PDB file of C-alpha atoms in Angstrom:
ATOM      1  CA  UNK A1063     131.272  77.809 123.591  1.00 54.00           C
ATOM      2  CA  UNK A1064     130.882  79.016 120.041  1.00 56.00           C
ATOM      3  CA  UNK A1065     127.845  76.715 119.061  1.00 58.00           C
ATOM      4  CA  UNK A1066     126.119  78.395 121.927  1.00 67.00           C
ATOM      5  CA  UNK A1067     126.732  81.910 120.844  1.00 67.00           C
ATOM      6  CA  UNK A1068     125.834  80.533 117.365  1.00 58.00           C
ATOM      7  CA  UNK A1069     121.960  79.834 118.804  1.00 64.00           C
ATOM      8  CA  UNK A1070     121.541  82.575 120.734  1.00 64.00           C
ATOM      9  CA  UNK A1071     122.544  85.124 117.674  1.00 63.00           C
ATOM     10  CA  UNK A1072     119.982  83.118 115.494  1.00 66.00           C
ATOM     11  CA  UNK A1073     117.573  83.471 118.875  1.00 70.00           C
ATOM     12  CA  UNK A1074     118.293  87.216 118.939  1.00 67.00           C
ATOM     13  CA  UNK A1075     118.278  87.234 115.379  1.00 61.00           C
ATOM     14  CA  UNK A1076     114.355  85.515 114.891  1.00 64.00           C
ATOM     15  CA  UNK A1077     113.453  88.131 117.598  1.00 68.00           C
ATOM     16  CA  UNK A1078     114.440  90.753 115.891  1.00 59.00           C
ATOM     17  CA  UNK A1079     112.723  90.104 112.725  1.00 54.00           C
ATOM     18  CA  UNK A1080     109.302  88.495 114.432  1.00 56.00           C
ATOM     19  CA  UNK A1081     109.172  91.985 116.546  1.00 56.00           C
ATOM     20  CA  UNK A1082     110.400  93.720 113.108  1.00 50.00           C
ATOM     21  CA  UNK A1083     107.707  92.771 110.604  1.00 48.00           C
ATOM     22  CA  UNK A1084     104.956  92.781 113.576  1.00 50.00           C
ATOM     23  CA  UNK A1085     105.456  96.018 113.855  1.00 47.00           C
ATOM     24  CA  UNK A1086     105.816  97.120 110.380  1.00 45.00           C
ATOM     25  CA  UNK A1087     102.666  94.863 108.997  1.00 44.00           C
ATOM     26  CA  UNK A1088     100.541  97.531 111.437  1.00 49.00           C
ATOM     27  CA  UNK A1089     101.813 100.246 110.360  1.00 54.00           C
ATOM     28  CA  UNK A1090     100.744 100.424 106.900  1.00 71.00           C
ATOM     29  CA  UNK A1091      97.122  99.115 105.856  1.00 85.00           C
ATOM     30  CA  UNK A1092      96.367  95.951 104.512  1.00 93.00           C
ATOM     31  CA  UNK A1093      96.842  96.000 100.623  1.00 90.00           C
ATOM     32  CA  UNK A1094      93.756  94.627  99.931  1.00 93.00           C
ATOM     33  CA  UNK A1095      91.984  96.433 102.439  1.00 94.00           C
ATOM     34  CA  UNK A1096      93.119  99.515 102.457  1.00 89.00           C
ATOM     35  CA  UNK A1097      91.061 100.894 105.579  1.00 90.00           C
ATOM     36  CA  UNK A1098      88.828  99.036 105.308  1.00 94.00           C
ATOM     37  CA  UNK A1099      88.063  95.850 107.544  1.00 95.00           C
ATOM     38  CA  UNK A1100      86.028  93.583 105.614  1.00 97.00           C
ATOM     39  CA  UNK A1101      85.202  92.522 101.578  1.00 98.00           C
ATOM     40  CA  UNK A1102      82.468  90.326 100.417  1.00 98.00           C
ATOM     41  CA  UNK A1103      83.450  88.911  96.680  1.00 98.00           C
ATOM     42  CA  UNK A1104      81.909  87.559  93.918  1.00 98.00           C
ATOM     43  CA  UNK A1105      84.384  84.497  92.278  1.00 98.00           C
ATOM     44  CA  UNK A1106      82.478  82.888  88.718  1.00 98.00           C
ATOM     45  CA  UNK A1107      84.185  80.235  87.541  1.00 98.00           C
ATOM     46  CA  UNK A1108      84.094  77.748  84.232  1.00 98.00           C
ATOM     47  CA  UNK A1109      85.671  74.112  84.140  1.00 97.00           C
ATOM     48  CA  UNK A1110      89.024  73.683  82.798  1.00 96.00           C
ATOM     49  CA  UNK A1111      90.716  70.221  82.339  1.00 92.00           C
ATOM     50  CA  UNK A1112      92.061  69.590  78.590  1.00 90.00           C
ATOM     51  CA  UNK A1113      89.667  72.443  77.128  1.00 96.00           C
ATOM     52  CA  UNK A1114      86.808  74.161  79.376  1.00 97.00           C
ATOM     53  CA  UNK A1115      84.248  72.057  80.141  1.00 97.00           C
ATOM     54  CA  UNK A1116      80.285  73.396  80.767  1.00 98.00           C
ATOM     55  CA  UNK A1117      80.898  72.927  84.436  1.00 97.00           C
ATOM     56  CA  UNK A1118      80.452  76.176  85.933  1.00 98.00           C
ATOM     57  CA  UNK A1119      81.295  77.485  90.046  1.00 98.00           C
ATOM     58  CA  UNK A1120      80.051  80.738  91.223  1.00 98.00           C
ATOM     59  CA  UNK A1121      81.474  81.660  94.640  1.00 98.00           C
ATOM     60  CA  UNK A1122      80.560  84.536  97.753  1.00 98.00           C
ATOM     61  CA  UNK A1123      83.393  85.165  99.884  1.00 98.00           C
ATOM     62  CA  UNK A1124      83.880  87.130 102.881  1.00 98.00           C
ATOM     63  CA  UNK A1125      86.856  88.405 104.088  1.00 98.00           C
ATOM     64  CA  UNK A1126      88.265  90.088 106.799  1.00 97.00           C
ATOM     65  CA  UNK A1127      92.113  91.397 106.709  1.00 95.00           C
ATOM     66  CA  UNK A1128      95.170  89.706 108.608  1.00 95.00           C
ATOM     67  CA  UNK A1129      98.656  89.591 108.263  1.00 92.00           C
ATOM     68  CA  UNK A1130     100.864  85.681 107.598  1.00 88.00           C
ATOM     69  CA  UNK A1131     104.306  86.102 108.637  1.00 87.00           C
ATOM     70  CA  UNK A1132     104.591  89.594 108.329  1.00 87.00           C
ATOM     71  CA  UNK A1133     103.084  89.664 104.884  1.00 93.00           C
ATOM     72  CA  UNK A1134      99.363  90.927 104.338  1.00 95.00           C
ATOM     73  CA  UNK A1135      96.623  88.277 104.075  1.00 96.00           C
ATOM     74  CA  UNK A1136      93.317  87.754 104.393  1.00 96.00           C
ATOM     75  CA  UNK A1137      90.894  84.772 106.143  1.00 96.00           C
ATOM     76  CA  UNK A1138      88.230  83.748 104.227  1.00 97.00           C
ATOM     77  CA  UNK A1139      84.787  82.159 104.792  1.00 98.00           C
ATOM     78  CA  UNK A1140      83.820  80.947 101.601  1.00 98.00           C
ATOM     79  CA  UNK A1141      79.841  79.538 100.265  1.00 98.00           C
ATOM     80  CA  UNK A1142      80.465  78.006  96.764  1.00 97.00           C
ATOM     81  CA  UNK A1143      78.216  75.826  94.136  1.00 97.00           C
ATOM     82  CA  UNK A1144      79.501  73.981  90.722  1.00 96.00           C
ATOM     83  CA  UNK A1145      76.582  73.083  88.479  1.00 97.00           C
ATOM     84  CA  UNK A1146      77.445  71.166  85.049  1.00 97.00           C
ATOM     85  CA  UNK A1147      75.340  71.322  82.099  1.00 97.00           C
ATOM     86  CA  UNK A1148      74.558  67.805  79.830  1.00 97.00           C
ATOM     87  CA  UNK A1149      77.286  65.538  80.584  1.00 96.00           C
ATOM     88  CA  UNK A1150      78.919  67.262  83.408  1.00 96.00           C
ATOM     89  CA  UNK A1151      75.923  67.492  85.382  1.00 96.00           C
ATOM     90  CA  UNK A1152      77.377  64.563  87.499  1.00 95.00           C
ATOM     91  CA  UNK A1153      79.976  66.981  88.934  1.00 94.00           C
ATOM     92  CA  UNK A1154      77.445  69.075  90.246  1.00 95.00           C
ATOM     93  CA  UNK A1155      77.780  70.617  93.993  1.00 94.00           C
ATOM     94  CA  UNK A1156      74.510  72.026  95.790  1.00 94.00           C
ATOM     95  CA  UNK A1157      77.085  73.274  97.807  1.00 96.00           C
ATOM     96  CA  UNK A1158      80.687  73.617  99.048  1.00 96.00           C
ATOM     97  CA  UNK A1159      81.701  75.487 102.591  1.00 97.00           C
ATOM     98  CA  UNK A1160      85.185  76.461 103.058  1.00 97.00           C
ATOM     99  CA  UNK A1161      87.766  78.521 104.779  1.00 96.00           C
ATOM    100  CA  UNK A1162      90.979  79.956 103.609  1.00 97.00           C
ATOM    101  CA  UNK A1163      93.896  82.011 104.208  1.00 96.00           C
ATOM    102  CA  UNK A1164      95.467  84.505 101.397  1.00 97.00           C
ATOM    103  CA  UNK A1165      98.833  85.273 101.565  1.00 95.00           C
ATOM    104  CA  UNK A1166      99.832  88.125  99.086  1.00 96.00           C
ATOM    105  CA  UNK A1167     102.899  87.720  97.140  1.00 94.00           C
ATOM    106  CA  UNK A1168     103.718  90.657  95.907  1.00 94.00           C
ATOM    107  CA  UNK A1169     101.788  94.373  95.655  1.00 94.00           C
ATOM    108  CA  UNK A1170     102.014  97.905  94.221  1.00 92.00           C
ATOM    109  CA  UNK A1171      99.475 101.064  93.683  1.00 90.00           C
ATOM    110  CA  UNK A1172      97.069  98.811  91.237  1.00 95.00           C
ATOM    111  CA  UNK A1173      98.334  95.170  90.982  1.00 96.00           C
ATOM    112  CA  UNK A1174      98.638  92.230  93.179  1.00 97.00           C
ATOM    113  CA  UNK A1175      99.493  89.203  93.013  1.00 96.00           C
ATOM    114  CA  UNK A1176      98.786  86.008  96.081  1.00 96.00           C
ATOM    115  CA  UNK A1177      97.559  82.398  96.550  1.00 95.00           C
ATOM    116  CA  UNK A1178      95.777  80.666  98.962  1.00 96.00           C
ATOM    117  CA  UNK A1179      94.788  77.397 100.645  1.00 94.00           C
ATOM    118  CA  UNK A1180      91.794  76.167 101.834  1.00 94.00           C
ATOM    119  CA  UNK A1181      89.736  73.335 103.447  1.00 94.00           C
ATOM    120  CA  UNK A1182      86.599  72.503 102.171  1.00 96.00           C
ATOM    121  CA  UNK A1183      83.012  70.468 102.562  1.00 94.00           C
ATOM    122  CA  UNK A1184      81.046  69.617  99.947  1.00 94.00           C
ATOM    123  CA  UNK A1185      77.778  68.367  99.633  1.00 93.00           C
ATOM    124  CA  UNK A1186      78.883  65.626  97.514  1.00 91.00           C
ATOM    125  CA  UNK A1187      81.465  62.940  96.250  1.00 90.00           C
ATOM    126  CA  UNK A1188      82.343  62.562  92.897  1.00 89.00           C
ATOM    127  CA  UNK A1189      84.584  60.285  90.564  1.00 88.00           C
ATOM    128  CA  UNK A1190      86.881  62.917  90.176  1.00 90.00           C
ATOM    129  CA  UNK A1191      87.140  63.594  94.179  1.00 88.00           C
ATOM    130  CA  UNK A1192      85.412  60.576  95.809  1.00 88.00           C
ATOM    131  CA  UNK A1193      84.964  62.546  99.308  1.00 89.00           C
ATOM    132  CA  UNK A1194      83.330  64.903 100.738  1.00 92.00           C
ATOM    133  CA  UNK A1195      86.629  66.645 102.504  1.00 91.00           C
ATOM    134  CA  UNK A1196      88.794  68.505  99.823  1.00 92.00           C
ATOM    135  CA  UNK A1197      91.752  71.021 100.055  1.00 92.00           C
ATOM    136  CA  UNK A1198      91.949  74.540  97.415  1.00 94.00           C
ATOM    137  CA  UNK A1199      94.029  76.046  96.316  1.00 95.00           C
ATOM    138  CA  UNK A1200      94.164  79.473  94.342  1.00 97.00           C
ATOM    139  CA  UNK A1201      96.253  81.305  92.429  1.00 97.00           C
ATOM    140  CA  UNK A1202      95.297  85.011  91.975  1.00 98.00           C
ATOM    141  CA  UNK A1203      96.074  88.368  90.062  1.00 98.00           C
ATOM    142  CA  UNK A1204      94.134  91.776  91.258  1.00 98.00           C
ATOM    143  CA  UNK A1205      93.946  95.019  90.298  1.00 98.00           C
ATOM    144  CA  UNK A1206      91.967  97.979  92.142  1.00 97.00           C
ATOM    145  CA  UNK A1207      90.228  99.775  90.198  1.00 96.00           C
ATOM    146  CA  UNK A1208      89.258 102.165  93.413  1.00 95.00           C
ATOM    147  CA  UNK A1209      90.268 102.072  96.478  1.00 92.00           C
ATOM    148  CA  UNK A1210      86.862 100.110  97.817  1.00 96.00           C
ATOM    149  CA  UNK A1211      86.791  97.922  94.146  1.00 97.00           C
ATOM    150  CA  UNK A1212      89.059  95.167  92.729  1.00 98.00           C
ATOM    151  CA  UNK A1213      88.670  92.294  90.585  1.00 98.00           C
ATOM    152  CA  UNK A1214      90.654  89.665  90.394  1.00 98.00           C
ATOM    153  CA  UNK A1215      91.711  86.490  87.524  1.00 98.00           C
ATOM    154  CA  UNK A1216      91.866  83.337  88.906  1.00 98.00           C
ATOM    155  CA  UNK A1217      92.881  79.902  89.023  1.00 97.00           C
ATOM    156  CA  UNK A1218      91.827  77.026  91.639  1.00 96.00           C
ATOM    157  CA  UNK A1219      92.226  73.989  92.507  1.00 94.00           C
ATOM    158  CA  UNK A1220      90.432  71.121  94.556  1.00 93.00           C
ATOM    159  CA  UNK A1221      91.787  68.204  95.607  1.00 88.00           C
ATOM    160  CA  UNK A1222      91.665  65.309  97.980  1.00 82.00           C
ATOM    161  CA  UNK A1223      95.050  65.377  98.744  1.00 79.00           C
ATOM    162  CA  UNK A1224      94.869  61.285  97.917  1.00 78.00           C
ATOM    163  CA  UNK A1225      92.825  60.938 101.452  1.00 78.00           C
ATOM    164  CA  UNK A1226      90.877  58.419  98.842  1.00 78.00           C
ATOM    165  CA  UNK A1227      91.656  56.300  96.011  1.00 78.00           C
ATOM    166  CA  UNK A1228      89.741  58.411  93.431  1.00 76.00           C
ATOM    167  CA  UNK A1229      91.244  61.790  93.488  1.00 79.00           C
ATOM    168  CA  UNK A1230      92.522  63.156  89.681  1.00 84.00           C
ATOM    169  CA  UNK A1231      91.036  66.796  91.210  1.00 88.00           C
ATOM    170  CA  UNK A1232      88.872  69.674  89.636  1.00 92.00           C
ATOM    171  CA  UNK A1233      90.274  73.261  88.233  1.00 95.00           C
ATOM    172  CA  UNK A1234      88.916  76.510  87.884  1.00 98.00           C
ATOM    173  CA  UNK A1235      89.275  79.575  86.290  1.00 98.00           C
ATOM    174  CA  UNK A1236      87.803  82.732  86.282  1.00 98.00           C
ATOM    175  CA  UNK A1237      87.061  86.619  87.135  1.00 98.00           C
ATOM    176  CA  UNK A1238      86.201  87.765  90.906  1.00 98.00           C
ATOM    177  CA  UNK A1239      84.979  91.277  92.253  1.00 98.00           C
ATOM    178  CA  UNK A1240      85.659  92.222  95.306  1.00 98.00           C
ATOM    179  CA  UNK A1241      84.540  95.270  97.359  1.00 98.00           C
ATOM    180  CA  UNK A1242      85.769  96.639 100.318  1.00 97.00           C
ATOM    181  CA  UNK A1243      83.407  97.787 103.977  1.00 96.00           C
TER     182      UNK A1243
END
């Protein structure tokens, strides 16, 4: 009988937590969006392995605010390109298309930090990631410079999760700019 009461208690507590976080997340505006519904972001970056490399990434991202288990977040559609100079041109990606979810892990009036996970399709394979399908992870720290604008510093990693034999991954660091509307 105690086992049944424990299970019932866990179910009731879980329902209470889900209801509480659902109503709480809708009461306050999303940390990233304030009272806006849309966001455009630009993210230029540079490849980082043992040192900085002459391989550059540029991303345009469209986002809408959401919540993820009660945490503020954003759903993203991303278009990227990666272009190398000299010996690094063998890693060129003319286009990378992706979708991702960002979750805000900490936020106050000015600063926020978060993490992201996404899925991407690349235009070419390389000896670093030998599949056109890849996963992307990003961690970022942001600073609100106004109600509609923010800047972010990010570290990003692309990997195919060992779907193929060749998968040493690709890392980028950079700075982003977001505008809400």
